[in-house]
Amino acid sequence: MKSMELSPEMHKSIEACLACYTQCEETMSYCLGQGGAYADSKLMRALMDCAETARMCAQMAMRMSAMTSDMCAMTARACEMCAEACMSMPDDDMLKKCAEACRACAASCRAMAQAMARTTA
């Protein structure tokens, strides 16, 4: 049986997921405070979906769940959708920062899925 130790790639991805989760939560609060177009339901749903999938992906990876690779794929998709939604207001620095965190998380989730495939192979 292979070692169930987290690889450096997985640690990096977990950190990216947690950073994305935090950024999305902060951005939701910011947007609700701004009101108007910032509280748009499409943007809010994208932020909520991204935050929750990123949090869950980090948790599943930390416990070496057999479903981590699947969760990584879903998280990458949610992060890409959220980054796109955040860029609906490209002049806002908070939304730009969130989009960057989402893109970094999506890339890390893809790397984590590859690392998981190597670990379980």
Coordinates of C-alpha atoms in Angstrom, one line a residue:
M1 CA 0.0 0.0 0.0
K2 CA 1.3 3.5 -0.9
S3 CA 2.0 6.1 1.8
M4 CA -0.9 8.2 2.7
E5 CA 1.4 11.2 3.3
L6 CA 0.4 14.6 1.7
S7 CA 2.8 15.6 -1.0
P8 CA 4.2 19.1 -1.4
E9 CA 1.9 19.7 -4.3
M10 CA -1.1 18.7 -2.2
H11 CA 0.0 21.0 0.6
K12 CA 0.3 23.9 -1.9
S13 CA -3.2 23.1 -3.4
I14 CA -4.8 22.9 0.1
E15 CA -3.3 26.3 0.9
A16 CA -4.6 27.7 -2.4
C17 CA -8.1 26.3 -1.7
L18 CA -8.2 27.8 1.8
A19 CA -6.9 31.2 0.5
C20 CA -9.7 31.1 -2.2
Y21 CA -12.3 30.2 0.4
T22 CA -11.2 33.1 2.6
Q23 CA -11.1 35.6 -0.4
C24 CA -14.5 34.5 -1.6
E25 CA -16.1 34.9 1.9
E26 CA -14.5 38.4 2.2
T27 CA -15.6 39.4 -1.2
M28 CA -19.2 38.3 -0.5
S29 CA -19.2 40.5 2.6
Y30 CA -17.7 43.4 0.6
C31 CA -20.3 43.0 -2.2
L32 CA -23.2 42.8 0.2
G33 CA -22.0 46.0 1.8
Q34 CA -21.7 47.7 -1.6
G35 CA -25.2 46.7 -2.6
G36 CA -26.7 47.3 -6.0
A37 CA -25.0 45.5 -8.9
Y38 CA -22.5 44.0 -6.4
A39 CA -25.2 42.0 -4.7
D40 CA -26.3 40.5 -8.1
S41 CA -27.6 37.0 -7.6
K42 CA -25.3 35.5 -10.3
L43 CA -22.2 36.9 -8.6
M44 CA -23.3 35.9 -5.1
R45 CA -24.1 32.4 -6.2
A46 CA -20.7 32.1 -7.9
L47 CA -18.9 33.3 -4.8
M48 CA -20.9 31.0 -2.5
D49 CA -20.3 28.0 -4.8
C50 CA -16.6 28.7 -5.1
A51 CA -16.1 29.3 -1.4
E52 CA -17.9 26.1 -0.4
T53 CA -16.3 23.9 -3.0
A54 CA -12.8 25.2 -2.2
R55 CA -13.3 24.7 1.5
M56 CA -14.6 21.1 1.0
C57 CA -11.8 20.3 -1.4
A58 CA -9.2 21.3 1.2
Q59 CA -10.9 19.3 3.8
M60 CA -11.2 16.2 1.6
A61 CA -7.6 16.5 0.6
M62 CA -6.4 16.8 4.2
R63 CA -8.2 13.5 5.1
M64 CA -7.0 11.8 1.8
S65 CA -10.5 11.1 0.7
A66 CA -10.8 8.8 -2.3
M67 CA -13.1 11.4 -3.8
T68 CA -10.6 14.2 -3.7
S69 CA -9.8 14.1 -7.5
D70 CA -13.5 14.4 -8.3
M71 CA -13.8 17.3 -5.9
C72 CA -10.8 19.0 -7.4
A73 CA -12.4 18.9 -10.8
M74 CA -15.6 20.4 -9.4
T75 CA -13.7 23.1 -7.5
A76 CA -11.6 24.1 -10.5
R77 CA -14.9 24.5 -12.5
A78 CA -16.5 26.6 -9.7
C79 CA -13.4 28.7 -9.4
E80 CA -13.3 29.5 -13.1
M81 CA -17.0 30.4 -13.0
C82 CA -16.4 32.7 -10.0
A83 CA -13.4 34.4 -11.6
E84 CA -15.5 35.1 -14.7
A85 CA -18.3 36.5 -12.5
C86 CA -15.9 38.7 -10.6
M87 CA -14.5 40.1 -13.8
S88 CA -18.0 41.4 -14.7
M89 CA -16.7 44.5 -12.8
P90 CA -13.1 44.6 -13.9
D91 CA -12.4 48.0 -12.4
D92 CA -13.0 46.8 -8.8
D93 CA -9.8 45.9 -7.0
M94 CA -11.5 43.5 -4.5
L95 CA -13.2 41.6 -7.3
K96 CA -9.9 41.5 -9.2
K97 CA -8.2 40.1 -6.2
C98 CA -10.9 37.4 -5.8
A99 CA -10.6 36.5 -9.5
E100 CA -6.9 36.0 -9.0
A101 CA -7.4 33.8 -6.0
C102 CA -10.0 31.8 -7.9
R103 CA -7.7 31.3 -10.9
A104 CA -4.8 30.2 -8.6
C105 CA -7.1 27.7 -6.8
A106 CA -8.3 26.3 -10.1
A107 CA -4.8 25.7 -11.3
S108 CA -3.8 24.2 -7.9
C109 CA -6.8 21.9 -8.0
R110 CA -5.8 20.5 -11.3
A111 CA -2.2 19.9 -9.9
M112 CA -3.7 18.2 -6.9
A113 CA -5.8 15.9 -9.0
Q114 CA -2.6 14.9 -10.9
A115 CA -0.7 14.4 -7.6
M116 CA -3.6 12.2 -6.2
A117 CA -3.5 10.1 -9.4
R118 CA 0.2 9.5 -8.9
T119 CA -0.3 8.7 -5.2
T120 CA -3.1 6.2 -5.8
A121 CA -1.5 4.6 -8.9

